[in-house]
Each structure stands twice: as C-alpha cells, then as structure tokens.
XYZ file of C-alpha atoms in Angstrom:
407
model
C 149.786 66.161 40.146
C 151.919 63.361 38.694
C 148.921 62.066 36.714
C 148.942 65.360 34.755
C 152.705 65.610 34.238
C 153.338 65.763 30.481
C 156.677 63.956 30.927
C 154.724 60.940 32.234
C 151.672 61.220 29.951
C 153.654 61.884 26.753
C 155.182 58.394 26.514
C 152.103 56.694 28.067
C 149.775 58.176 25.427
C 152.380 57.603 22.689
C 152.777 61.323 21.963
C 156.545 61.823 22.310
C 159.641 60.544 24.048
C 163.258 61.555 24.545
C 165.692 59.108 22.977
C 169.024 59.278 24.817
C 170.865 57.917 21.753
C 169.488 60.825 19.700
C 170.342 63.271 22.502
C 169.108 65.162 25.556
C 166.512 67.852 24.909
C 165.738 66.556 21.404
C 162.160 65.231 21.575
C 160.927 62.592 19.148
C 157.249 62.997 18.198
C 155.435 59.700 17.710
C 152.566 59.438 15.150
C 149.902 60.543 17.674
C 152.029 63.409 18.962
C 152.748 64.499 15.403
C 148.989 64.791 14.802
C 148.595 67.108 17.820
C 151.586 69.161 16.661
C 150.227 69.454 13.103
C 146.771 70.493 14.366
C 148.338 73.297 16.414
C 150.378 74.373 13.400
C 147.308 74.322 11.113
C 145.388 76.365 13.683
C 148.021 79.071 13.991
C 148.584 79.356 10.220
C 144.825 79.665 9.677
C 144.510 82.365 12.347
C 147.562 84.289 11.154
C 146.402 84.205 7.531
C 143.112 85.797 8.655
C 145.137 88.591 10.252
C 147.286 89.379 7.218
C 150.474 87.490 8.049
C 152.717 86.401 5.177
C 154.186 82.947 5.808
C 157.724 82.272 4.612
C 160.347 79.542 4.942
C 163.994 80.240 5.714
C 166.972 77.913 6.350
C 167.735 76.283 9.701
C 171.281 77.640 9.593
C 173.136 80.701 8.349
C 176.631 82.163 8.161
C 178.089 83.375 11.452
C 178.315 86.877 9.951
C 174.523 87.133 10.012
C 174.446 86.726 13.805
C 177.348 89.132 14.228
C 175.353 91.654 12.213
C 172.256 91.128 14.366
C 174.188 91.203 17.644
C 173.010 87.771 18.750
C 176.682 86.830 18.560
C 178.183 87.615 21.093
C 175.111 88.725 23.165
C 173.422 85.339 22.810
C 176.312 83.021 21.959
C 176.170 81.036 25.230
C 172.747 79.779 24.112
C 173.883 79.002 20.553
C 175.510 75.849 19.261
C 179.175 76.108 18.269
C 179.919 77.228 14.710
C 180.033 74.573 11.979
C 183.046 75.063 9.690
C 182.513 74.209 6.019
C 184.574 75.405 3.018
C 186.479 77.910 5.182
C 183.207 79.492 6.316
C 181.469 79.339 9.683
C 177.749 78.529 9.923
C 175.402 78.557 12.926
C 172.293 76.522 13.681
C 169.775 79.282 14.197
C 168.404 80.061 17.665
C 165.862 82.530 16.200
C 164.530 83.696 12.811
C 164.743 87.480 13.100
C 168.010 87.919 11.134
C 166.667 85.698 8.329
C 163.424 87.673 8.169
C 165.234 91.020 8.117
C 167.449 89.872 5.243
C 164.321 88.678 3.451
C 162.770 92.146 3.945
C 165.928 93.720 2.504
C 165.692 91.615 -0.683
C 163.770 94.449 -2.374
C 162.589 98.007 -1.579
C 159.267 98.397 0.256
C 156.702 101.196 0.170
C 154.845 102.638 3.168
C 151.722 101.197 1.476
C 152.945 97.664 2.323
C 153.235 98.534 5.987
C 152.739 96.834 8.336
C 154.448 93.809 6.792
C 153.842 90.758 8.973
C 156.454 88.091 8.164
C 155.645 84.770 9.857
C 157.222 81.337 9.967
C 156.836 78.009 11.742
C 160.553 77.741 12.306
C 162.729 74.947 13.657
C 165.177 76.519 16.121
C 168.166 75.218 18.089
C 169.318 76.526 21.455
C 171.952 75.142 23.754
C 170.109 74.779 27.053
C 172.072 73.598 30.101
C 171.473 69.907 30.900
C 169.980 70.773 34.294
C 167.425 73.087 32.654
C 166.055 70.551 30.162
C 162.519 69.364 30.913
C 160.233 67.304 28.666
C 158.765 69.483 25.916
C 158.892 72.663 28.001
C 162.623 73.257 27.765
C 164.380 71.578 24.840
C 167.349 72.092 22.544
C 165.338 71.849 19.318
C 161.814 73.192 18.866
C 159.374 74.669 16.359
C 158.405 78.300 17.069
C 155.322 80.090 15.713
C 157.400 83.190 15.053
C 156.814 86.507 13.297
C 158.404 89.907 12.732
C 156.239 92.889 11.913
C 157.866 95.771 10.047
C 156.018 99.031 10.806
C 156.205 102.580 9.461
C 155.667 104.392 12.783
C 155.670 103.964 16.553
C 151.888 104.344 16.537
C 151.595 101.500 14.034
C 153.967 99.383 16.143
C 151.727 99.951 19.183
C 148.689 98.867 17.132
C 150.521 95.732 15.975
C 151.526 94.880 19.552
C 147.855 95.154 20.513
C 146.897 92.967 17.534
C 149.485 90.350 18.519
C 148.117 90.281 22.083
C 144.587 89.922 20.673
C 145.752 86.881 18.668
C 147.423 85.368 21.753
C 144.281 85.829 23.846
C 142.118 84.389 21.062
C 144.372 81.324 20.809
C 144.326 80.872 24.579
C 140.517 81.043 24.497
C 140.391 78.283 21.862
C 142.782 76.222 24.018
C 140.531 76.711 27.052
C 143.173 78.720 28.947
C 141.964 81.546 31.207
C 143.749 84.778 32.078
C 144.535 84.902 35.796
C 144.012 81.158 36.146
C 146.181 79.466 33.508
C 148.358 82.395 32.444
C 149.370 85.932 33.356
C 151.072 88.905 31.687
C 154.555 90.168 32.566
C 156.151 93.352 31.269
C 159.828 92.407 30.982
C 162.183 95.370 31.320
C 165.893 95.891 30.699
C 168.644 97.064 33.032
C 170.370 100.241 31.851
C 173.499 99.409 33.862
C 173.957 95.962 32.296
C 175.507 96.911 28.972
C 176.948 93.408 28.563
C 173.469 91.894 28.399
C 171.503 94.762 26.801
C 171.940 97.009 23.776
C 173.104 100.442 24.994
C 170.534 103.149 24.227
C 168.912 104.553 27.373
C 166.485 106.855 25.554
C 165.241 103.999 23.338
C 164.776 101.738 26.381
C 162.715 104.446 28.120
C 160.564 104.982 25.049
C 160.099 101.249 24.334
C 159.191 100.375 27.917
C 156.737 103.282 28.121
C 155.109 102.187 24.852
C 154.550 98.611 26.094
C 153.361 99.807 29.506
C 150.817 102.087 27.834
C 149.576 99.233 25.579
C 149.003 97.042 28.656
C 147.313 99.827 30.603
C 144.939 100.484 27.701
C 144.020 96.776 27.621
C 143.030 96.973 31.269
C 144.639 93.595 31.971
C 146.646 93.036 35.131
C 150.376 92.690 34.573
C 153.558 92.497 36.609
C 156.734 94.418 35.776
C 159.989 92.464 35.946
C 163.419 94.083 35.640
C 166.252 92.347 33.790
C 163.946 89.958 31.863
C 163.943 91.783 28.491
C 165.503 90.656 25.219
C 168.910 92.270 24.555
C 167.365 94.437 21.811
C 164.270 95.717 23.648
C 161.503 95.226 26.232
C 158.746 92.639 25.869
C 155.363 91.479 27.082
C 155.554 87.855 28.181
C 152.684 85.439 28.710
C 153.684 83.321 31.714
C 152.342 79.828 32.458
C 153.075 77.313 35.221
C 153.533 73.594 34.710
C 152.084 70.992 37.090
C 155.218 71.189 39.234
C 154.673 74.906 39.812
C 157.622 76.136 37.725
C 156.801 79.134 35.553
C 157.943 79.542 31.940
C 157.302 82.077 29.193
C 154.762 80.579 26.793
C 154.235 83.421 24.281
C 155.874 86.810 23.866
C 155.550 90.185 22.093
C 158.689 92.324 21.838
C 159.419 95.895 20.798
C 162.747 96.166 18.972
C 164.588 99.468 18.633
C 167.951 97.839 17.883
C 167.569 95.715 14.722
C 166.173 98.459 12.451
C 169.501 100.264 12.880
C 171.718 97.183 12.690
C 170.038 95.991 9.482
C 169.248 99.470 8.119
C 165.572 98.548 7.754
C 163.839 101.295 5.800
C 160.723 101.842 3.712
C 159.937 104.420 1.043
C 157.718 107.069 2.648
C 154.993 109.155 0.975
C 157.547 111.807 0.070
C 159.595 109.197 -1.843
C 162.445 109.188 0.693
C 163.666 106.216 2.772
C 162.642 106.260 6.444
C 163.624 104.041 9.333
C 161.193 101.202 10.023
C 160.010 99.977 13.446
C 159.963 96.306 14.400
C 157.758 94.091 16.568
C 158.772 90.471 17.283
C 156.065 88.061 18.473
C 155.306 84.393 18.964
C 151.574 83.761 18.719
C 151.401 80.297 20.271
C 155.079 80.089 21.161
C 157.039 76.868 20.865
C 154.630 74.243 19.543
C 156.175 71.606 21.820
C 155.988 73.803 24.919
C 152.356 74.664 24.169
C 151.642 70.938 23.721
C 153.171 70.316 27.149
C 150.924 72.912 28.803
C 147.855 71.500 27.030
C 148.694 67.886 27.929
C 148.844 68.987 31.565
C 145.757 71.215 31.314
C 143.627 68.357 29.945
C 145.516 65.481 31.616
C 145.920 64.097 28.088
C 142.173 64.206 27.332
C 142.421 66.734 24.481
C 139.363 68.417 22.989
C 138.099 66.519 19.943
C 139.802 68.757 17.339
C 143.220 68.102 18.909
C 142.781 64.419 19.778
C 145.036 62.062 17.787
C 142.143 59.562 17.558
C 138.766 61.317 17.546
C 136.491 58.267 17.428
C 136.875 54.547 17.927
C 134.328 52.072 16.590
C 133.692 49.065 18.860
C 131.946 46.076 17.253
C 130.530 43.797 19.980
C 131.176 40.567 18.059
C 132.544 39.097 14.852
C 129.133 39.415 13.169
C 129.307 43.221 13.506
C 132.797 43.676 12.029
C 131.783 44.316 8.416
C 129.246 47.012 9.330
C 131.747 48.549 11.778
C 134.395 48.729 9.055
C 131.938 50.613 6.842
C 131.259 53.091 9.682
C 134.985 53.708 10.167
C 135.313 54.428 6.453
C 132.394 56.895 6.554
C 134.045 58.722 9.449
C 137.401 58.831 7.684
C 135.807 60.043 4.459
C 134.292 62.888 6.480
C 137.754 63.916 7.724
C 137.376 62.396 11.189
C 140.332 60.518 12.674
C 138.668 57.177 13.377
C 139.829 53.634 13.987
C 138.333 50.180 14.459
C 138.898 48.091 17.585
C 139.432 44.588 16.198
C 140.613 43.033 19.463
C 138.863 39.846 20.468
C 137.943 41.256 23.892
C 134.708 41.909 25.768
C 132.941 45.211 25.126
C 133.749 46.289 28.683
C 137.475 45.814 28.120
C 137.329 47.659 24.802
C 135.590 50.616 26.453
C 138.080 50.683 29.343
C 141.017 50.633 26.891
C 139.533 53.559 24.922
C 138.946 55.553 28.139
C 142.561 54.930 29.205
C 143.697 56.261 25.830
C 141.478 59.367 26.357
C 139.557 58.921 23.071
C 136.717 61.505 22.881
C 134.013 59.343 21.194
C 133.158 55.651 21.120
C 130.677 54.110 18.651
C 129.340 50.776 19.870
C 127.848 48.436 17.255
C 125.766 45.334 17.985
C 122.780 43.560 16.440
C 120.274 46.399 16.936
C 122.680 49.004 15.524
C 123.423 46.903 12.419
C 119.669 46.403 11.756
C 118.850 50.096 12.267
C 121.969 51.515 10.533
C 122.982 53.335 13.731
C 125.708 53.325 16.375
C 125.413 53.860 20.116
C 127.501 56.953 20.799
C 129.379 57.553 24.033
C 131.536 60.582 24.824
C 134.023 60.953 27.661
C 131.281 62.702 29.655
C 128.039 60.868 28.810
C 126.198 58.115 26.934
C 124.405 59.803 24.048
C 122.380 56.823 22.803
C 121.784 55.239 19.396
C 122.054 57.724 16.500
C 122.083 57.442 12.699
C 125.668 57.370 11.386
C 125.067 60.548 9.351
C 124.032 62.405 12.538
C 127.156 61.232 14.362
C 129.316 62.373 11.438
C 127.634 65.825 11.440
C 128.007 66.205 15.211
C 131.720 65.356 15.198
C 132.448 67.459 12.110
C 130.845 70.511 13.723
C 132.769 70.000 16.958
C 136.041 69.642 15.064
C 135.376 72.566 12.691
C 134.518 74.973 15.531
C 137.342 73.636 17.734
C 134.823 73.409 20.547
C-alpha cells in the first residue's frame, strides 16, 4: 500500500512536506496542497452556511485563565504547549476553540428565539503531540479544524442538532466518495465514572449524556461500537473512525454532548417567561482537521483527486510549436471559466507530455494539433478514457459542471 501512503505521495505530488528546520509535526503546504486545502475549506463553509451556521474568527491564543475556567487546564495540559509569559501575564496557544466561542456567546444576552445558535470557525489549533505519535498530516502539532459549538435551549434540541451534525458529516463523506462500513465507522465514546482525574465528575450527567447519544445512534439505524474511556473530559461523543493505508485507526470527525461547559461558563439564554435558563451545548467537527481529511483523501484516491479537488484540473498539450498560440488561447478560456488550467510548454514528444500529466494525476488533458487548430477544437482525454475532439466551449461546459457538482 506504499503507493497510496500520503506521506510518500504528499511530497511527490508537491502537496506538502515536513521541514525539520521549521519543526516536527508542523506541515508546510505547497501551492498545490494549499489549493486542495482551500477547496475543502470552501466546501465546508458553503455546506455549513446552508445549514444555518454562523462563521466567526477568534485568536490563536488566549490568557491561561480562560483554560482554567474551561477546565482544559489542568485536564488537558499535557497536550497543550507551555504558557507564554508576556507583560506579567500567561498566554496559551489554543488546542481548541470552545472557550473562545463560549466567551463570544457571553458578549451579549441571547433569547430562546436565537436558539439553536451554531457558532463555527475554521480554526488553527496547536497541540503538543508526542514525537512518536506524529505522522504526516494525520497527527500533527498544528492543524486547521472545521469546528463548531451549538448552543441549544433544551436537551431535545441538542439531540436534534447532534442528528443534524451527523447528517452533515455523512453528506460530506458522500461528496468525498467515502462509504459507511467501508471507509469509516461510528464509535460511541463513553467516559469512566471511576476516573475522576480524566473526566468531569457528575455521574448523573454522564448517564444522561451517554443515553442521549446512544438513542440518537439507534434512531439512525447505523451500526456503531461502544468504547469506554474514549470520551472528552466534559462529556460523551460520537466519533467517526477511519483507517489509514497502514491500518492504524484515527478519529476523523466527532460530535460531542457537553454537560460541563454550560455550568463552568454560566451559559444561559432568556426563556419565553423572560427568565435566564441554562443552555445545552453540542461540540462538533464537520470535516475534522483539514490536513487529516486531506491525508485520508490522498490515500483514498492515491493522489488522483476528483476534478473539483485537483490542484490542476486540465493541462493543454500543444503537439508542436505551430500550435502554441492557439493552445495559449485555450488555456486562457479555461482560466476565465474558473478552471485551474495550465499549458505544457516543454519541448518534448506528445507521448512524454501525456505520461508526465498522468504521473501528476491531472484529471483532463487537451491535445492540440493541426486538425484541432483548424476546427477550433481540442482532443479531450480523461484519466479513464479518450473522449475525442470537442469544441472548446463544450469542454469548458463539461468541466464546469463536474466542478460545480463536485462529481
């Protein structure tokens, strides 16, 4: 499976690399990898906007007091970077966004009419992973998370939002070509009542939270495994588990029920009777860490991304010098139509140009020779088949449709 390993394909396809001078677990995205990352980010923002999420931006660091308030410090401090001391204050690089989002919620009073409030962010996070655990884009020390926190007015609403978050995850997986039971599975991650060092102490809340998530999964009718001692410190969660090419399993996406933070942050809303009532919170990551999702997709497709995700979507191959001017015009038409296209100007044989494009996993090739110049066409070839000579406008329409529908 080495030919699918994202750690091998990433540098080969000029997507990303790890620079040891920059540091272990700190991936550097090259121009092509940045395109894939941005396409995933655009996709998730578009999908979340359709579902009523409100996107925000919060700082990459905060005062240590914020994480003491949330309980991440000390519960999570082994996975956090050491405090940064500035002006007699201590700051932390954030390992998660929930405390920021809760403070943002507290910036003004909220009515029950605003509920559920879905606060989302593509957030850069920093976690101190052990050196032996670091692996490519799957386990890193800096990553961008498609994160969100949903403030609800009732347990029933929280259950509905958990279902909605799982619907979004399954929709995204469908667009990515990932299949339940083949590429991913569900795990209900439970706490351990006896482990009060790792988990927030509230047995009744744990029972209620775990029952709520179990009931949501049973209603969905999807198979799931229960796993003790895999929960977050503040509540149980539903994890979407995926395996890499080496067979190691990681959590790709997650939906969590939180009974701890509403109390710690005194999260309330103004109810119909005009009085403040305690809110309920759901944490979720729709497509998880963008880098980790990229890693799974690189391995799923062996680097041959679907057209909408491909860094270069079409390459124009003029057969000879006489076809260069027409080929340049075709590239411009493709670019004007929003298609990521480039011109092969190498002084090589057509066969070598085609082999180079196939090695780079480019979805579409447009070959241009004498007959194409005279007819105003290009001979189109996909990764799967030769599609023949077509008018440039038809090729543009075909590729635009494929990209727009994320086929």
